[in-house]
Tab-separated table of C-alpha atoms in Angstrom:
chain	number	residue	atom	x	y	z
K	1	MET	CA	0.334	11.967	-10.949
K	2	HIS	CA	-2.996	11.106	-9.371
K	3	ILE	CA	-2.946	8.804	-6.354
K	4	VAL	CA	-5.958	7.404	-4.510
K	5	VAL	CA	-5.602	6.081	-0.974
K	6	CYS	CA	-8.310	3.813	0.442
K	7	MET	CA	-8.496	4.559	4.139
K	8	LYS	CA	-10.738	3.196	6.866
K	9	GLN	CA	-11.884	4.626	10.164
K	10	VAL	CA	-11.792	1.786	12.687
K	11	PRO	CA	-12.798	1.377	16.325
K	12	ASP	CA	-10.014	1.648	18.851
K	13	SER	CA	-9.009	-2.011	19.149
K	14	ALA	CA	-8.854	-1.768	22.938
K	15	GLN	CA	-12.581	-0.976	23.109
K	16	ILE	CA	-14.136	-3.102	20.353
K	17	ARG	CA	-17.563	-4.538	21.154
K	18	VAL	CA	-19.550	-7.114	19.176
K	19	HIS	CA	-23.327	-7.043	18.749
K	20	PRO	CA	-24.763	-10.129	20.521
K	21	VAL	CA	-27.369	-10.788	17.800
K	22	THR	CA	-25.823	-9.763	14.462
K	23	ASN	CA	-22.228	-10.594	15.459
K	24	THR	CA	-21.076	-7.405	13.750
K	25	ILE	CA	-18.805	-4.799	15.293
K	26	MET	CA	-20.668	-2.162	17.306
K	27	ARG	CA	-19.239	1.219	16.343
K	28	GLN	CA	-21.615	3.511	18.184
K	29	GLY	CA	-20.050	5.151	21.198
K	30	VAL	CA	-16.628	3.588	20.579
K	31	PRO	CA	-13.609	5.878	20.027
K	32	THR	CA	-12.325	5.666	16.451
K	33	ILE	CA	-8.951	6.119	14.794
K	34	ILE	CA	-7.474	5.919	11.307
K	35	ASN	CA	-6.543	2.329	10.626
K	36	PRO	CA	-2.840	2.306	11.600
K	37	TYR	CA	-1.778	0.377	8.490
K	38	ASP	CA	-3.439	2.978	6.279
K	39	LEU	CA	-1.205	5.706	7.700
K	40	PHE	CA	1.764	4.118	5.927
K	41	ALA	CA	-0.228	4.129	2.677
K	42	ILE	CA	-1.064	7.822	3.102
K	43	GLU	CA	2.551	8.737	3.771
K	44	GLU	CA	3.785	6.764	0.762
K	45	ALA	CA	1.251	8.535	-1.456
K	46	LEU	CA	2.340	11.936	-0.157
K	47	ARG	CA	5.991	11.091	-0.850
K	48	LEU	CA	5.205	10.178	-4.444
K	49	ARG	CA	3.273	13.391	-4.929
K	50	GLN	CA	6.129	15.359	-3.413
K	51	LYS	CA	8.535	13.765	-5.887
K	52	PHE	CA	6.420	13.696	-9.050
K	53	GLY	CA	3.704	16.272	-8.438
K	54	GLY	CA	0.002	15.696	-8.870
K	55	ALA	CA	-2.701	15.098	-6.274
K	56	VAL	CA	-3.622	12.657	-3.505
K	57	THR	CA	-7.270	11.710	-3.003
K	58	ILE	CA	-8.313	9.967	0.211
K	59	LEU	CA	-11.342	7.658	-0.043
K	60	THR	CA	-13.216	6.009	2.780
K	61	MET	CA	-16.541	4.266	3.227
K	62	GLY	CA	-18.280	4.711	6.533
K	63	PRO	CA	-20.771	6.636	8.653
K	64	PRO	CA	-20.863	10.448	8.657
K	65	SER	CA	-18.520	10.441	11.668
K	66	ALA	CA	-15.739	9.164	9.371
K	67	GLU	CA	-15.380	12.785	8.282
K	68	ASP	CA	-13.165	13.306	11.347
K	69	SER	CA	-10.618	10.769	10.100
K	70	LEU	CA	-10.715	12.273	6.614
K	71	ARG	CA	-9.894	15.701	8.024
K	72	LYS	CA	-7.006	14.116	9.896
K	73	ALA	CA	-5.743	12.683	6.612
K	74	LEU	CA	-6.086	16.109	4.991
K	75	SER	CA	-4.046	17.641	7.802
K	76	PHE	CA	-1.107	15.491	6.700
K	77	GLY	CA	-1.234	17.194	3.296
K	78	ALA	CA	-3.679	15.231	1.118
K	79	ASP	CA	-5.453	17.270	-1.550
K	80	ARG	CA	-9.041	16.070	-1.265
K	81	ALA	CA	-11.172	13.583	0.634
K	82	VAL	CA	-14.191	11.572	-0.463
K	83	LEU	CA	-16.606	10.033	2.026
K	84	LEU	CA	-18.758	7.216	0.702
K	85	THR	CA	-21.657	7.151	3.136
K	86	ASP	CA	-25.120	5.656	2.827
K	87	ARG	CA	-27.305	3.413	4.950
K	88	PHE	CA	-27.175	0.881	2.104
K	89	PHE	CA	-23.462	0.337	2.870
K	90	ALA	CA	-24.054	-0.696	6.502
K	91	GLY	CA	-22.935	-4.187	7.526
K	92	ALA	CA	-20.794	-4.746	4.438
K	93	ASP	CA	-18.287	-7.587	4.372
K	94	THR	CA	-15.174	-7.446	2.197
K	95	LEU	CA	-17.055	-8.468	-0.960
K	96	ALA	CA	-19.624	-5.690	-0.642
K	97	THR	CA	-16.959	-3.219	0.494
K	98	THR	CA	-14.784	-3.806	-2.564
K	99	TYR	CA	-17.803	-3.355	-4.836
K	100	ALA	CA	-18.604	0.030	-3.313
K	101	LEU	CA	-14.989	1.229	-3.227
K	102	ALA	CA	-14.272	0.129	-6.798
K	103	THR	CA	-17.393	1.956	-7.977
K	104	ALA	CA	-16.298	5.101	-6.135
K	105	ILE	CA	-12.766	4.910	-7.577
K	106	ARG	CA	-14.236	4.796	-11.079
K	107	LYS	CA	-16.237	7.913	-10.247
K	108	ILE	CA	-13.114	9.589	-8.839
K	109	GLY	CA	-11.360	8.812	-12.111
K	110	VAL	CA	-14.119	10.553	-14.029
K	111	GLU	CA	-14.268	13.573	-11.723
K	112	PHE	CA	-10.571	14.140	-10.983
K	113	GLY	CA	-8.656	12.052	-13.498
K	114	PRO	CA	-7.756	8.349	-13.610
K	115	PRO	CA	-5.419	7.332	-10.777
K	116	HIS	CA	-1.937	6.059	-11.566
K	117	VAL	CA	-1.725	4.208	-8.252
K	118	VAL	CA	-4.298	3.097	-5.680
K	119	PHE	CA	-2.835	2.591	-2.212
K	120	THR	CA	-4.235	0.553	0.671
K	121	GLY	CA	-2.830	-0.559	3.982
K	122	LYS	CA	-1.892	-4.191	4.422
K	123	GLN	CA	-5.114	-4.853	6.348
K	124	THR	CA	-7.394	-3.293	8.936
K	125	ILE	CA	-7.211	-3.909	12.655
K	126	ASP	CA	-10.940	-4.590	12.996
K	127	GLY	CA	-11.424	-7.151	10.211
K	128	ASP	CA	-7.827	-8.358	9.734
K	129	THR	CA	-8.723	-10.018	6.413
K	130	ALA	CA	-6.296	-8.237	4.031
K	131	GLN	CA	-8.909	-8.909	1.321
K	132	VAL	CA	-10.120	-5.422	0.426
K	133	GLY	CA	-7.008	-4.302	-1.468
K	134	PRO	CA	-6.841	-7.376	-3.721
K	135	GLY	CA	-10.630	-7.302	-4.122
K	136	VAL	CA	-10.612	-3.699	-5.352
K	137	ALA	CA	-7.755	-4.506	-7.749
K	138	LYS	CA	-9.702	-7.444	-9.178
K	139	ARG	CA	-12.855	-5.395	-9.701
K	140	LEU	CA	-10.934	-2.576	-11.411
K	141	GLY	CA	-8.721	-4.879	-13.457
K	142	LEU	CA	-5.555	-3.477	-11.870
K	143	MET	CA	-2.257	-5.225	-11.332
K	144	GLN	CA	-1.997	-5.816	-7.583
K	145	LEU	CA	1.255	-5.527	-5.649
K	146	THR	CA	0.706	-6.744	-2.095
K	147	TYR	CA	2.935	-6.617	0.994
K	148	VAL	CA	5.110	-3.924	-0.583
K	149	SER	CA	7.993	-2.887	1.672
K	150	HIS	CA	9.627	-0.268	-0.573
K	151	ILE	CA	8.994	1.648	-3.788
K	152	ASP	CA	12.253	1.760	-5.729
K	153	ASN	CA	11.357	3.781	-8.806
K	154	VAL	CA	8.506	5.304	-10.783
K	155	ASP	CA	8.849	5.979	-14.512
K	156	LEU	CA	5.928	8.122	-15.607
K	157	GLU	CA	7.005	8.164	-19.248
K	158	ALA	CA	7.183	4.381	-19.457
K	159	GLY	CA	4.223	4.012	-17.102
K	160	THR	CA	6.008	1.570	-14.789
K	161	ILE	CA	6.696	1.253	-11.082
K	162	ASP	CA	9.412	-0.830	-9.375
K	163	VAL	CA	8.773	-2.158	-5.869
K	164	GLU	CA	10.139	-4.542	-3.299
K	165	ARG	CA	7.639	-7.073	-2.008
K	166	ARG	CA	8.141	-9.094	1.130
K	167	SER	CA	7.420	-12.797	0.726
K	168	GLU	CA	7.932	-15.961	2.721
K	169	GLY	CA	11.125	-16.724	0.813
K	170	GLY	CA	12.644	-13.263	1.174
K	171	VAL	CA	12.176	-10.104	-0.878
K	172	GLN	CA	10.903	-9.938	-4.463
K	173	LYS	CA	11.815	-7.068	-6.794
K	174	LEU	CA	8.912	-6.443	-9.147
K	175	ARG	CA	8.128	-4.099	-12.015
K	176	SER	CA	4.512	-3.383	-12.884
K	177	LYS	CA	2.639	-1.312	-15.388
K	178	MET	CA	0.509	1.512	-14.032
K	179	PRO	CA	-2.245	1.915	-13.072
K	180	CYS	CA	-1.863	-0.578	-10.262
K	181	LEU	CA	-2.926	-1.173	-6.683
K	182	ILE	CA	-0.332	-1.352	-3.921
K	183	SER	CA	-0.907	-2.569	-0.362
K	184	VAL	CA	1.957	-1.441	1.834
K	185	LEU	CA	3.412	-3.071	4.913
K	186	GLU	CA	3.805	-1.418	8.269
K	187	GLY	CA	7.122	0.266	8.919
K	188	VAL	CA	7.835	1.173	5.273
K	189	ASN	CA	8.039	4.824	6.259
K	190	GLU	CA	7.513	7.208	9.132
K	191	MET	CA	4.317	9.256	9.141
K	192	ARG	CA	4.967	12.953	8.890
K	193	ILE	CA	3.611	15.585	11.227
K	194	GLY	CA	1.316	17.851	9.261
K	195	SER	CA	2.122	21.527	9.022
K	196	LEU	CA	0.021	24.228	10.665
K	197	SER	CA	-1.145	25.474	7.271
K	198	ASP	CA	-2.290	21.973	6.310
K	199	ALA	CA	-4.146	21.621	9.619
K	200	LEU	CA	-5.941	24.936	9.070
K	201	ALA	CA	-6.760	23.981	5.477
K	202	ALA	CA	-8.114	20.605	6.637
K	203	ALA	CA	-10.398	22.292	9.149
K	204	ARG	CA	-11.860	24.509	6.421
K	205	ALA	CA	-11.901	21.885	3.668
K	206	THR	CA	-15.123	20.603	2.151
K	207	ILE	CA	-15.389	16.831	2.422
K	208	ILE	CA	-16.898	15.349	-0.745
K	209	LYS	CA	-19.792	13.133	0.340
K	210	TRP	CA	-21.283	10.561	-2.003
K	211	SER	CA	-24.288	8.368	-1.459
K	212	ALA	CA	-24.635	5.086	-3.319
K	213	GLN	CA	-26.465	6.921	-6.083
K	214	ASP	CA	-23.871	9.709	-6.225
K	215	ALA	CA	-21.063	7.195	-6.576
K	216	GLY	CA	-22.795	5.479	-9.466
K	217	VAL	CA	-23.737	2.221	-7.730
K	218	GLU	CA	-25.924	0.370	-10.213
K	219	ASP	CA	-26.917	-2.665	-8.154
K	220	ILE	CA	-27.753	-1.780	-4.552
K	221	THR	CA	-28.209	-5.460	-3.671
K	222	LYS	CA	-24.428	-5.861	-3.924
K	223	CYS	CA	-23.906	-3.347	-1.117
K	224	GLY	CA	-24.085	-3.570	2.642
K	225	LEU	CA	-25.533	-6.507	4.518
K	226	ARG	CA	-27.617	-7.653	1.526
K	227	GLY	CA	-24.529	-7.955	-0.630
K	228	SER	CA	-22.471	-9.716	2.037
K	229	PRO	CA	-22.447	-13.522	1.873
K	230	THR	CA	-20.139	-13.754	4.866
K	231	ILE	CA	-21.951	-15.011	7.963
K	232	VAL	CA	-20.339	-14.822	11.394
K	233	LYS	CA	-21.841	-17.759	13.240
K	234	ARG	CA	-20.518	-16.941	16.683
K	235	VAL	CA	-18.104	-14.557	18.358
K	236	PHE	CA	-16.621	-15.557	21.698
K	237	ALA	CA	-13.574	-15.139	23.887
K	238	PRO	CA	-11.449	-18.297	24.225
K	239	LYS	CA	-11.805	-19.992	27.579
K	240	PRO	CA	-8.644	-20.130	29.686
K	241	ARG	CA	-7.013	-23.538	29.752
K	242	ALA	CA	-7.487	-25.442	32.975
K	243	GLU	CA	-4.269	-27.440	32.549
K	244	LYS	CA	-1.177	-26.028	34.132
K	245	ALA	CA	2.264	-26.159	32.587
K	246	GLN	CA	4.612	-28.682	34.131
K	247	PHE	CA	8.255	-27.964	34.776
K	248	ILE	CA	10.663	-30.858	34.288
K	249	GLU	CA	13.968	-30.402	36.087
K	250	LEU	CA	16.830	-31.994	34.127
K	251	GLY	CA	19.788	-30.568	35.938
K	252	ASP	CA	22.996	-31.433	34.086
K	253	LYS	CA	21.404	-34.204	32.021
K	254	PRO	CA	21.733	-33.985	28.189
K	255	GLY	CA	18.832	-32.999	25.922
K	256	ASP	CA	17.978	-36.635	25.169
K	257	ALA	CA	17.102	-37.036	28.826
K	258	PHE	CA	14.226	-34.575	28.335
K	259	VAL	CA	12.675	-36.790	25.636
K	260	ASP	CA	13.162	-39.896	27.774
K	261	GLU	CA	11.504	-38.159	30.723
K	262	LEU	CA	8.503	-37.165	28.606
K	263	PHE	CA	7.980	-40.738	27.431
K	264	LYS	CA	8.127	-41.908	31.027
K	265	ARG	CA	5.427	-39.428	31.952
K	266	ARG	CA	3.307	-40.103	28.860
K	267	PRO	CA	0.695	-42.373	30.528
K	268	LYS	CA	0.176	-39.853	33.302
K	269	LEU	CA	-0.089	-36.952	30.873
K	270	GLU	CA	-2.629	-38.844	28.758
K	271	SER	CA	-4.809	-39.542	31.768
K	272	GLU	CA	-4.610	-35.921	32.973
K	273	LEU	CA	-5.061	-34.160	29.620
K	274	GLY	CA	-7.218	-36.736	27.874
K	275	HIS	CA	-5.170	-36.487	24.688
K	276	LEU	CA	-1.654	-36.223	23.415
K	277	THR	CA	-0.384	-34.669	20.215
K	278	ARG	CA	-0.543	-37.198	17.391
K	279	GLY	CA	2.899	-38.562	16.457
K	280	TYR	CA	4.366	-37.504	19.799
């Protein structure tokens, strides 16, 4: 069973800075970590390999420094790591990112065998869009299973996978044909601590590095900033509200008294705040 995990190296969210001109995240000089949601995807892939055999390939797109996060992923027990790195990928939004990742996954399929499952985390902590997983699935023509909270069963002979998917109305039990793409929720498992032998192997491992040309990118205009239609107009911190909360003392009065008291104070509140919620 071949499993590909799309992982991202992200800036530590406590130290994220935004470029004042381009409004893109400044990654230089900022400590980086593996996207926390992707750790659950890596662990789920390793559990499937442990149960059914095969190999786990970790894929990431980023600067050369992303090699550190790939070695960390290898130390958990992954079999190989592919770094998609090229200046043409810089400044990519989710549309350009999914184009590059989907192209690389096709190349991985040629080099190491077609994947049965592609895993992603629910989202990343720097972009928070949750668009990359579904976008990759669309480009590759894969069935997408999002917000998966548990994998119930895998039938390699029938080529099916049964999962539980969290939805607004509860939990859905779904069966899908493989290959498919699964984005997993946080908390679906507990990340293992890699063994000493895996850590030593990760330190010695050769990270596979592909440029846009190596990965088989045919249209470079679909990559990076040139292939990104998303425009961030402005990034700013919300201003603190000047209005202070008011405490209304009701004592032993019933709840209806609270509503009556608000209506009594309505003219004053309107003059102080300048507006009142419509339909109040």
